[in-house]
Coordinates of C-alpha atoms and ligand atoms in Angstrom, one line a residue:
X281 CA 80.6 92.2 -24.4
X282 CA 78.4 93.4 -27.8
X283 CA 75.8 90.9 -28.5
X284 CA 76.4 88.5 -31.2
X285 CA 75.7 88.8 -34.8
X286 CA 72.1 86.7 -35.8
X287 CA 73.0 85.0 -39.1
X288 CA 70.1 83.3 -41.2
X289 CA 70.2 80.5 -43.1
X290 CA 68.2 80.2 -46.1
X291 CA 67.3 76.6 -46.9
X292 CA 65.2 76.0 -50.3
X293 CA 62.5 73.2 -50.9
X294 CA 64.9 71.0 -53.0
X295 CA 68.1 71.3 -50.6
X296 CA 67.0 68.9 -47.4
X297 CA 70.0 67.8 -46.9
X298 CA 71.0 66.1 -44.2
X299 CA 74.8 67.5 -44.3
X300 CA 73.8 71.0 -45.4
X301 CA 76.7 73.5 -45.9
X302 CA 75.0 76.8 -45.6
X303 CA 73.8 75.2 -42.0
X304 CA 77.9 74.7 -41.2
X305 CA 78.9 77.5 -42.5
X306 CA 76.2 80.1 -40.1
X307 CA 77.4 77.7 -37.3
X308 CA 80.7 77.9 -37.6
X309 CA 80.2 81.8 -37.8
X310 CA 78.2 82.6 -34.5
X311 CA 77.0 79.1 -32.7
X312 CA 73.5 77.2 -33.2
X313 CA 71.8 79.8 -30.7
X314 CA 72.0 82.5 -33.7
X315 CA 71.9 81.1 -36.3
X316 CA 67.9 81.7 -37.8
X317 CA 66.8 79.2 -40.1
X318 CA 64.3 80.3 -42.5
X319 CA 62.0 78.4 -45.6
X320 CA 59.5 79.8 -47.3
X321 CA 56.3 78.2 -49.1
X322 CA 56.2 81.2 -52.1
X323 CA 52.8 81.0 -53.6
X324 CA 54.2 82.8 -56.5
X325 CA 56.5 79.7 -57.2
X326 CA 54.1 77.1 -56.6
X327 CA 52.0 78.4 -58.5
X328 CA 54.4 79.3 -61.4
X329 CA 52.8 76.5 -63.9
X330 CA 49.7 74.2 -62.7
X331 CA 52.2 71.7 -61.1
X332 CA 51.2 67.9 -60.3
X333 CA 49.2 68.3 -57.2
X334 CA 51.2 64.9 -55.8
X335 CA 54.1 66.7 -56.6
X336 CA 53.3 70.0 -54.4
X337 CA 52.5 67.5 -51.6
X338 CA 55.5 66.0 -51.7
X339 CA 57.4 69.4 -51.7
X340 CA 56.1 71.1 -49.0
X341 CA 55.2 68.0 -46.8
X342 CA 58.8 67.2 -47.1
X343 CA 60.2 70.6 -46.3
X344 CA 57.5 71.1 -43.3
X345 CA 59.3 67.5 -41.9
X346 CA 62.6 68.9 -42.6
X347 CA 62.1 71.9 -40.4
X348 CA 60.7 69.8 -37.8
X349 CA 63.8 67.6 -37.8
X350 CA 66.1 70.7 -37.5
X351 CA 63.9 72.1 -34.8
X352 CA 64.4 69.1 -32.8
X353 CA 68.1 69.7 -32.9
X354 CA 67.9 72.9 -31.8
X355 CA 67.8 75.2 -34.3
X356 CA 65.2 78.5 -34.2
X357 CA 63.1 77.9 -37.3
X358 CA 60.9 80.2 -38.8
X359 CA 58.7 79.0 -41.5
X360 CA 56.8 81.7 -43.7
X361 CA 54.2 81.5 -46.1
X362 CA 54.8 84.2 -48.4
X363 CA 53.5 85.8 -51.8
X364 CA 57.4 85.4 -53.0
X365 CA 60.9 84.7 -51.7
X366 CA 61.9 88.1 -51.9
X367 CA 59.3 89.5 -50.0
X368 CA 59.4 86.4 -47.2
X369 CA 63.0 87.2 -47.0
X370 CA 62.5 90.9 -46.7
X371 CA 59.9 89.8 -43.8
X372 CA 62.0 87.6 -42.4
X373 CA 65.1 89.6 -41.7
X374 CA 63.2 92.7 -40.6
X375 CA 61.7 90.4 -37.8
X376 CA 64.8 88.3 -36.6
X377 CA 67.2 91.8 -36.6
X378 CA 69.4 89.0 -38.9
X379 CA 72.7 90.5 -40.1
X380 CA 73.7 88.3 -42.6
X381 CA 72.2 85.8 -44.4
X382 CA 73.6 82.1 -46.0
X383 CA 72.2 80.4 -48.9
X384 CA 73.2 77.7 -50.8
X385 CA 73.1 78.2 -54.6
X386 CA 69.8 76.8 -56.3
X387 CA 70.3 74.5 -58.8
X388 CA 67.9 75.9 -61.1
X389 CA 69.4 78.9 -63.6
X390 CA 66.2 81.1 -62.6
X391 CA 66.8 82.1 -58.4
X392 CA 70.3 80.9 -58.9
X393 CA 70.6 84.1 -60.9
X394 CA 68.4 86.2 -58.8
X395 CA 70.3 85.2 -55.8
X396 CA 73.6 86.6 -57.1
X397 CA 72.1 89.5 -58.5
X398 CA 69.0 90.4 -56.8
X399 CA 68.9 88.9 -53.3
X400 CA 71.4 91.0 -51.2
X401 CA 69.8 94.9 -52.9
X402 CA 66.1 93.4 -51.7
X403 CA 66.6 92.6 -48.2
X404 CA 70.0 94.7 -47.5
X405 CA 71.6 92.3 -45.8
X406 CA 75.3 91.3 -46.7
X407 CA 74.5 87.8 -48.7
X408 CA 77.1 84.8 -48.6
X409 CA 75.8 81.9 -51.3
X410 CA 78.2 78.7 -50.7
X411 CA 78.7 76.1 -53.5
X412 CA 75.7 73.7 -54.2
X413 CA 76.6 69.9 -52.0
X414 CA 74.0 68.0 -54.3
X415 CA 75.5 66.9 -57.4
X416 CA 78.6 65.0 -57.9
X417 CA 80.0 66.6 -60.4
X418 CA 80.0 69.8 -58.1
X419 CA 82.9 67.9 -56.4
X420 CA 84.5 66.3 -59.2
X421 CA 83.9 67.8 -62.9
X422 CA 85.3 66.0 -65.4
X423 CA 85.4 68.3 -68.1
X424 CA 86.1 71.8 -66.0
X425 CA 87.0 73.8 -69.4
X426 CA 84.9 72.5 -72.0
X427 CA 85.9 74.1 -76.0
X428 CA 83.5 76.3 -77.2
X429 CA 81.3 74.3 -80.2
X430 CA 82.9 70.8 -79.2
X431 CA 80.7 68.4 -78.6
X432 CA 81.2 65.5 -75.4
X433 CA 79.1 62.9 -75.0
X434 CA 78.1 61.1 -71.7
X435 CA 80.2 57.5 -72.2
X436 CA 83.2 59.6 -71.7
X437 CA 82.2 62.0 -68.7
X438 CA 80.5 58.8 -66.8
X439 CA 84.1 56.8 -67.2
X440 CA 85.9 59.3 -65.8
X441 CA 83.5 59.4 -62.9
X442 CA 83.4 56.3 -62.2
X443 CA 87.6 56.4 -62.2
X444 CA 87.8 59.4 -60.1
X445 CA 85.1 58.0 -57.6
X446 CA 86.0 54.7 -57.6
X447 CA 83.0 52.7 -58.4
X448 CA 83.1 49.2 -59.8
X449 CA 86.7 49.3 -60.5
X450 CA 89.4 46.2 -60.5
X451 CA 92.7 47.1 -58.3
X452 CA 94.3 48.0 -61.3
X453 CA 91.7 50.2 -62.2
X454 CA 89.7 48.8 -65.3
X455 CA 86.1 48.3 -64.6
X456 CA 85.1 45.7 -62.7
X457 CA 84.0 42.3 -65.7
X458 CA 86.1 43.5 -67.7
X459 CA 83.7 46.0 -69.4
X460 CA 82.1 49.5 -68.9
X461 CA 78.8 49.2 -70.3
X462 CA 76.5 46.4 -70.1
X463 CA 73.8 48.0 -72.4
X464 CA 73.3 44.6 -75.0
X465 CA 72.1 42.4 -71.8
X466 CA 69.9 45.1 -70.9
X467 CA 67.3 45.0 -73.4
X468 CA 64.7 42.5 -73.0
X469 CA 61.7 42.9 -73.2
X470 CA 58.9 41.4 -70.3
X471 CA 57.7 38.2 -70.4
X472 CA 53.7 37.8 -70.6
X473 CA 53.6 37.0 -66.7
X474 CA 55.6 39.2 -64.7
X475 CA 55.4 40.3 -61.4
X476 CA 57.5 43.1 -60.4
X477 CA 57.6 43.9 -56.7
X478 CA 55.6 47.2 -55.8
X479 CA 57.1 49.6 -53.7
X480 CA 56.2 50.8 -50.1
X481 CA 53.5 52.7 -49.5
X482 CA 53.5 55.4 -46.5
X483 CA 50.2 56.6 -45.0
X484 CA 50.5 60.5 -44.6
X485 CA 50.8 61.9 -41.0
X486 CA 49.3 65.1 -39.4
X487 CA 51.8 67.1 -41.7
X488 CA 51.1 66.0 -44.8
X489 CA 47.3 65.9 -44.5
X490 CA 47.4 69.2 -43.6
X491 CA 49.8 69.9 -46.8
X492 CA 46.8 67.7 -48.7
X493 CA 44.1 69.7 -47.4
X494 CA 45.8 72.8 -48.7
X495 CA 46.9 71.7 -51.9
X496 CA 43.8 69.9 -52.7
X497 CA 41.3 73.0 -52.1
X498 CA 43.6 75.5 -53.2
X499 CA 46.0 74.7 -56.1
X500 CA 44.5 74.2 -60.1
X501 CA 47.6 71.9 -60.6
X502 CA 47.7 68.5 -62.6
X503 CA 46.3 65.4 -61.3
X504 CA 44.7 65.2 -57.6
X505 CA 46.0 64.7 -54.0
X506 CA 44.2 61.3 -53.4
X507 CA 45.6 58.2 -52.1
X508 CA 49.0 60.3 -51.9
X509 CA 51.0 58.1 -50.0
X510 CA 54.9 59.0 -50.9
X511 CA 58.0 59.0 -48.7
X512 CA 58.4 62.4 -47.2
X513 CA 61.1 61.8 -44.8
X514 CA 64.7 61.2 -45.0
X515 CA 64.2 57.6 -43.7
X516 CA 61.0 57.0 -45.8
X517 CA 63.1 57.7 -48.7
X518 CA 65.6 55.6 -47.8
X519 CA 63.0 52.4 -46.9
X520 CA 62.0 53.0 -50.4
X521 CA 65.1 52.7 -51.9
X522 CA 66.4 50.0 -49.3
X523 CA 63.1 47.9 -50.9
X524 CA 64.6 48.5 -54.3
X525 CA 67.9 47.1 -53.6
X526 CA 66.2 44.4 -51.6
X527 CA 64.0 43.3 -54.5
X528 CA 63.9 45.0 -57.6
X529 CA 67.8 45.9 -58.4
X530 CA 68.3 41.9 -59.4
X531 CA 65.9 42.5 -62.4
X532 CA 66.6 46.0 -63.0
X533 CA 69.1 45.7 -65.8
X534 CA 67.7 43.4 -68.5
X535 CA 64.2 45.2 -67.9
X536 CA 65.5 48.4 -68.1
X537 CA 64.2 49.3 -71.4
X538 CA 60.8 47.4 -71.5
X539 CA 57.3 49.4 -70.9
X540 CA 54.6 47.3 -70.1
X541 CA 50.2 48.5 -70.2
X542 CA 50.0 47.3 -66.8
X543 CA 52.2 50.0 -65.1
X544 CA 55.2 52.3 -65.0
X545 CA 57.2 51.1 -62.0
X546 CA 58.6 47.7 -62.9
X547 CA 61.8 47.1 -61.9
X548 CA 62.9 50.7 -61.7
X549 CA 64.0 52.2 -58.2
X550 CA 60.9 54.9 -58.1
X551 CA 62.9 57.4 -55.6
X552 CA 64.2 60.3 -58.6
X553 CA 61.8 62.3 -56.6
X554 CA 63.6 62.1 -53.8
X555 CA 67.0 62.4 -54.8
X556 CA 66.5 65.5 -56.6
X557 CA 65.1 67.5 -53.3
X558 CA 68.2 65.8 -50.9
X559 CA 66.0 63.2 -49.2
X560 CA 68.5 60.6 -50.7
X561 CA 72.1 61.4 -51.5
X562 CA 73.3 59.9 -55.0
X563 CA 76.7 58.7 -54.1
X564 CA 75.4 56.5 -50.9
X565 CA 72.6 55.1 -53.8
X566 CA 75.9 53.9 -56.2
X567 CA 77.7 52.6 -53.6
X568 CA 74.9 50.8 -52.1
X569 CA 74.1 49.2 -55.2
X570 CA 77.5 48.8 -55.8
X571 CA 77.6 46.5 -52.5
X572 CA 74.8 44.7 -53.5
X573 CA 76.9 43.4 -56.9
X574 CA 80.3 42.7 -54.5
X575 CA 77.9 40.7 -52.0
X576 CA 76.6 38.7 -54.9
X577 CA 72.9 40.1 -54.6
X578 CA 72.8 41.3 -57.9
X579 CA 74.7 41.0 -61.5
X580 CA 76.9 43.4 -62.9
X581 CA 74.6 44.3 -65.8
X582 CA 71.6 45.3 -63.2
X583 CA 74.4 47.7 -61.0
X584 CA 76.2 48.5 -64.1
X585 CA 72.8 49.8 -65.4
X586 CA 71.8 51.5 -62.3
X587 CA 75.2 52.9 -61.2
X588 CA 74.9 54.7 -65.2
X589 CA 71.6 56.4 -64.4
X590 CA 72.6 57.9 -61.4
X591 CA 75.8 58.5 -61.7
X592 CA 76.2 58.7 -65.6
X593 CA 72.8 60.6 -66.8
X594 CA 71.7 62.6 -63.8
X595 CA 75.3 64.3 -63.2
X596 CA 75.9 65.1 -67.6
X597 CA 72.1 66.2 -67.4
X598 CA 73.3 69.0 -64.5
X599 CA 76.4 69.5 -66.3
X600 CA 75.1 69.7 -69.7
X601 CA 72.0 72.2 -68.2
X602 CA 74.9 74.4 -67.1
X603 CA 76.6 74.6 -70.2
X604 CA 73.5 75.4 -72.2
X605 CA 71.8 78.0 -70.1
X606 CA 69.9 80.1 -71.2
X607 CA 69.6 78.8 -74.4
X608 CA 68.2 75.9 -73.9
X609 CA 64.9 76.9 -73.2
X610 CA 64.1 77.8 -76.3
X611 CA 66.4 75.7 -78.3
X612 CA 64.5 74.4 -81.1
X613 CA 67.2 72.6 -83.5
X614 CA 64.4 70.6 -85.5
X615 CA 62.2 73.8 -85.9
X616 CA 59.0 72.5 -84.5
X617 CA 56.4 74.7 -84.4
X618 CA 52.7 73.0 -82.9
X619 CA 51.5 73.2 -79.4
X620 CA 51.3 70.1 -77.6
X621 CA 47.9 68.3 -77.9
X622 CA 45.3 68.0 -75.9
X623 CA 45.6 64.6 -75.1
X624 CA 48.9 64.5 -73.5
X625 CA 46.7 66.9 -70.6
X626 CA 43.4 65.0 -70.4
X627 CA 45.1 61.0 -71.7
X628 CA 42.2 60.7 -74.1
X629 CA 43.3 59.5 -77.5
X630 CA 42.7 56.1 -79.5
X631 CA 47.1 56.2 -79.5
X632 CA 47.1 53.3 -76.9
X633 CA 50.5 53.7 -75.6
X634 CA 50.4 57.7 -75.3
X635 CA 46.7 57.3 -73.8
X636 CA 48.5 54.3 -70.6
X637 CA 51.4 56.9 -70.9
X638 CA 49.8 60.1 -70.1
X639 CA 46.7 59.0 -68.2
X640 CA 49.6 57.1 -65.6
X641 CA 51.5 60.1 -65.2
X642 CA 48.3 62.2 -64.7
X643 CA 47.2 60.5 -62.0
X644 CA 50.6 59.6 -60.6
X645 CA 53.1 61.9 -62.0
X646 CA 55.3 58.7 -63.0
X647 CA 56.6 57.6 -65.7
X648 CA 59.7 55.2 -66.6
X649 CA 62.6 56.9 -68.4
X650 CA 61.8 54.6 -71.9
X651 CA 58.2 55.7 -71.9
X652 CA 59.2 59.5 -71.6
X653 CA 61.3 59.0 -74.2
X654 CA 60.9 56.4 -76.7
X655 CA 57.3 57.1 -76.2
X656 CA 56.2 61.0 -75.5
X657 CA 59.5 62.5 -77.2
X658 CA 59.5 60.2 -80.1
X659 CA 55.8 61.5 -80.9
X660 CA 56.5 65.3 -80.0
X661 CA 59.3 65.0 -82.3
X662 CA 58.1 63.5 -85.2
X663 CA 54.7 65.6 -84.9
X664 CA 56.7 68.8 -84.7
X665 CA 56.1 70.0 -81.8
X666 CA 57.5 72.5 -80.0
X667 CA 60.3 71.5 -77.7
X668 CA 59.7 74.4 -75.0
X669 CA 55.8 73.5 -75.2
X670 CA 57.3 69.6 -74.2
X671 CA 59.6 70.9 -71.5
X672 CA 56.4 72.5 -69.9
X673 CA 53.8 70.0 -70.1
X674 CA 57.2 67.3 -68.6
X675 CA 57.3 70.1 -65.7
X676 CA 53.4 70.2 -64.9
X677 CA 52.7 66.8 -64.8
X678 CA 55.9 64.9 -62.9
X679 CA 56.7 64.3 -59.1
X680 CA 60.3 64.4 -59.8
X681 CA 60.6 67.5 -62.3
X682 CA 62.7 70.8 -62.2
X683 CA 64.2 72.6 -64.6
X684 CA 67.7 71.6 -64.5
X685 CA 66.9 67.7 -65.3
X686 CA 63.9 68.3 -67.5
X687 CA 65.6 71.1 -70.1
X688 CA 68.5 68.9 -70.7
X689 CA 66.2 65.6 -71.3
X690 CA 63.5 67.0 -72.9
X691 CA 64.6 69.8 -75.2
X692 CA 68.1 67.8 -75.4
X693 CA 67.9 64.6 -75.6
X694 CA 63.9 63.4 -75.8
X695 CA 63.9 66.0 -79.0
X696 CA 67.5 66.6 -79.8
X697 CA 66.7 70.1 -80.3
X698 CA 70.2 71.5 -78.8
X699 CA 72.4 71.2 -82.1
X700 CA 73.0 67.3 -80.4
X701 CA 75.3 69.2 -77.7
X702 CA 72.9 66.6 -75.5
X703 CA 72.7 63.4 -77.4
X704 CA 74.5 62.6 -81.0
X705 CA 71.6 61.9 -82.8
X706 CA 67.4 61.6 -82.6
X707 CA 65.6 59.4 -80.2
X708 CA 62.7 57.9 -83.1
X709 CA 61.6 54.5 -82.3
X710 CA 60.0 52.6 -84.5
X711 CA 56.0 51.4 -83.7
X712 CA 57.8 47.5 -84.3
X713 CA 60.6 48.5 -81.6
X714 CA 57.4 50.1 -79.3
X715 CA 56.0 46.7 -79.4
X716 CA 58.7 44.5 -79.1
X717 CA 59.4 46.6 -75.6
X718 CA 56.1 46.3 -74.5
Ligands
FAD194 C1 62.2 63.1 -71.7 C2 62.7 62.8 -70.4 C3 62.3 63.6 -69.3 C4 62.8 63.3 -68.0 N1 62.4 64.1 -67.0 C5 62.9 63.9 -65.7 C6 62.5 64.7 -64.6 O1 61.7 65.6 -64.8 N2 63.0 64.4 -63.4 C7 63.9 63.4 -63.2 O2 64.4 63.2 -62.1 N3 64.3 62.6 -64.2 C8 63.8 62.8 -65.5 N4 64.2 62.0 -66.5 C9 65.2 61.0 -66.3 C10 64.5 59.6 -65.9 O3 63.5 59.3 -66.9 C11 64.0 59.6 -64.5 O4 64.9 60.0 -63.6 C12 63.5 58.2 -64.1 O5 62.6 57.7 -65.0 C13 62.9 58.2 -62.7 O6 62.5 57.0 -62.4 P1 63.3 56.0 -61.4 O7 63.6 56.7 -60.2 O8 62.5 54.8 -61.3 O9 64.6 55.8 -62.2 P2 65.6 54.5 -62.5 O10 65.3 54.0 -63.8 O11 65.5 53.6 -61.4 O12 67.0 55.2 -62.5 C14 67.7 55.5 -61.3 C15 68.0 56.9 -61.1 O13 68.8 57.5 -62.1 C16 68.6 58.9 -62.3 N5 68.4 59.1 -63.7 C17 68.4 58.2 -64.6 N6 68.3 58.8 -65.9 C18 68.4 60.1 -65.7 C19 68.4 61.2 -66.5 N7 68.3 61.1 -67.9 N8 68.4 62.4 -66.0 C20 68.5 62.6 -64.6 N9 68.5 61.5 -63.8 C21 68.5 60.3 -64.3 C22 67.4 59.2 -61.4 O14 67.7 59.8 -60.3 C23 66.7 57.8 -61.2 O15 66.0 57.8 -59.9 C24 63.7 62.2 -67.8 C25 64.1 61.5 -68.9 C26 63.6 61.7 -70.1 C27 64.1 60.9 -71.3

């Protein structure tokens, strides 16, 4: 009998899933015993922009955990720190005689591209990429053939997802209270004593201060590594969001839109982070909040609200990215033209709320959605700013940023710079509605 075929399985550092396809598929194909799972720490992507140091940590303590995980299943793992994928790749195949290699398709429009047109000439290996497991509307799309020019907003799309997936629905179908948005109970503002419960903190392990050490001598990024203490696991992640539902989703709704000086977190869940790199899966977060409202634990107008973020403006945000690449980089409907000041890198200005604003995310790489957008957009766009300039500084200084979700938001939405494909109309908040919120 021939030997069997070695098939490799490329896994990237935003695809930790705990079902991952690629992983199936190689399976499937030859048995655990050769199947070769590679990841690769590319220095020439980590250091593609100076990225929030927190951020970094996060990444590669995460994916150094996730490789540990699948080595303790059984699976051969090798791990490579290379100057870029290509040439880890190229490395990697030469070494483990691989035949074949199994990818899963990024969900950024840069190596997504490159791995359908580039990946299988470098390392001359026949290539499979299998469909992308992370995003809902990869299972379900609600609008599969959209008309060229038309514009759709997100009201519609989030309806039918809710229909097609179930969520909050009556037997006969029509949304659970009678109504599909709860928006009008969801804006007050905080009263003067407030105390929101703050998340759990996790003390980094021999992995991750080993990731500190490196990131923290090495990297020029944004912000530092000190007192990083962020889930890294799958079951971190999920304590974190478990705490959420536990004591924060009952007050998430009517605070949803209010900012305060004294911190960022409030009654938001805190885990997009960990969502967008597979340590959480989004459907499991709706229906667990969706429990929490059927069990009586929280109102409609908190799950309501939350089950809209997640499902409603994280899946349009893919879908609208998808539609819009490669133009959306640099679309630039309002014409701005400046570079973005100095003070959104360095938090020094006499502007109070863009000095708490920036000098927070700086230091954690956190902000609430209202204060990226009523506060950071609404300046960039009425200085005139431009929106590619935005998008970069949003994807240097945030834990939980990659281009597919900050294009769409920033450019898009935060400064409606996409012909409104995004969002109907601007974003601009008055300094009385800025104070009212706060
Ligand atoms: C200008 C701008 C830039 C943004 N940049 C990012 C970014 O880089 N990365 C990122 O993950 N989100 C981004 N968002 C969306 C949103 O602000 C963050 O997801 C949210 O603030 C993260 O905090 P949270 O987990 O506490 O969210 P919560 O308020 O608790 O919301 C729950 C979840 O809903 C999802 N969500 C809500 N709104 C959006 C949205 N508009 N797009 C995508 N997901 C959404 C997130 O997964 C979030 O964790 C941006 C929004 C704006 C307006």
């Amino acid at each position: 009998m021939g030997e069997k075929e070695i098939v490799s399985v490329w896994i990237l550092g935003d695809q930790l899933l705990l079902r991952h396809v690629a992983l199936e598929e190689a399976v499937e194909r030859v048995g655990r015993e050769n199947v070769r799972v590679v990841f690769i720490e590319s220095i020439e992507r980590i250091r593609q922009l100076p990225y929030q140091k927190k951020k970094l940590v996060l990444l590669l303590s995460a994916m150094r955990h996730y490789a540990e995980r699948l080595r303790e299943q059984g699976y051969t793992i090798d791990y490579i720190h290379a100057d870029s994928f290509g040439e880890g790749l190229k490395q990697h195949v030469a070494q483990h005689k691989s035949q074949a290699l199994i990818t899963m398709e990024a969900s950024e429009y840069d190596t997504r591209l490159w791995q359908q047109n580039e990946l299988e000439r470098m390392i001359g290996v026949p290539v499979t990429i299998v469909r992308g497991t992370q995003f809902l509307v990869e299972q379900y799309n609600p609008i599969p053939h959209p008309q060229s020019g038309k514009r759709y907003i997100m009201e519609h799309f989030y309806r039918d997802m809710r229909r097609h997936f179930g969520i909050l629905l009556e037997g006969d179908g029509s949304p659970v209270g009678g109504q599909w948005n709860y928006d009008k109970l969801n804006r007050e503002s905080l009263p003067a004593r407030f105390n929101a419960p703050t998340p759990p903190e996790f003390e980094p392990d021999a992995i991750t201060r080993e990731v500190i050490d490196l990131i923290g001598e090495n990297e020029q990024g944004v912000g530092s590594t000190d007192d990083f203490n962020l889930p890294v696991t799958h079951e971190q992640a999920q304590a974190m969001f478990d705490d959420f539902l536990a004591s924060r989703l009952a007050d998430f709704g009517p605070y949803e839109d209010a900012m305060s000086t004294r911190e960022s977190g409030l009654y938001h869940s805190q885990v997009s982070a960990y969502v967008n790199i597979g340590l959480l899966d989004s459907l499991e977060m709706v229906l667990a909040a969706e429990g929490a409202y059927r069990n009586g634990e929280a109102s409609i107008n908190s799950v309501e609200g939350f089950v809209r973020q997640v499902m409603g403006w994280r899946e349009y945000m893919y879908w609208q990215y998808w539609q819009q690449m490669p133009d959306l980089r640099t679309a630039n409907s309002w014409h701005g033209t400046r570079k973005m000041p100095l003070m959104f890198w360095n938090g020094r200005t006499g502007m109070n709320c863009i000095s708490h604003i920036a000098g927070r995310v700086l230091e954690t790489g956190y902000n609430n959605h209202i204060e990226r957008l009523m506060v950071v957009c609404n300046f960039c766009l009425l200085a005139g700013i431009i929106p590619a300039e935005v998008a970069e500084w949003f994807l240097c200084c945030y834990f939980d940023a990659y281009d597919w979700v900050v294009l769409p938001n920033v450019v898009g939405m935060g400064m409606n710079s996409d012909d409104g494909y995004t969002a109907t109309k601007p974003y601009i908040a008055s300094a009385n509605y800025i104070h009212r919120m706060s």
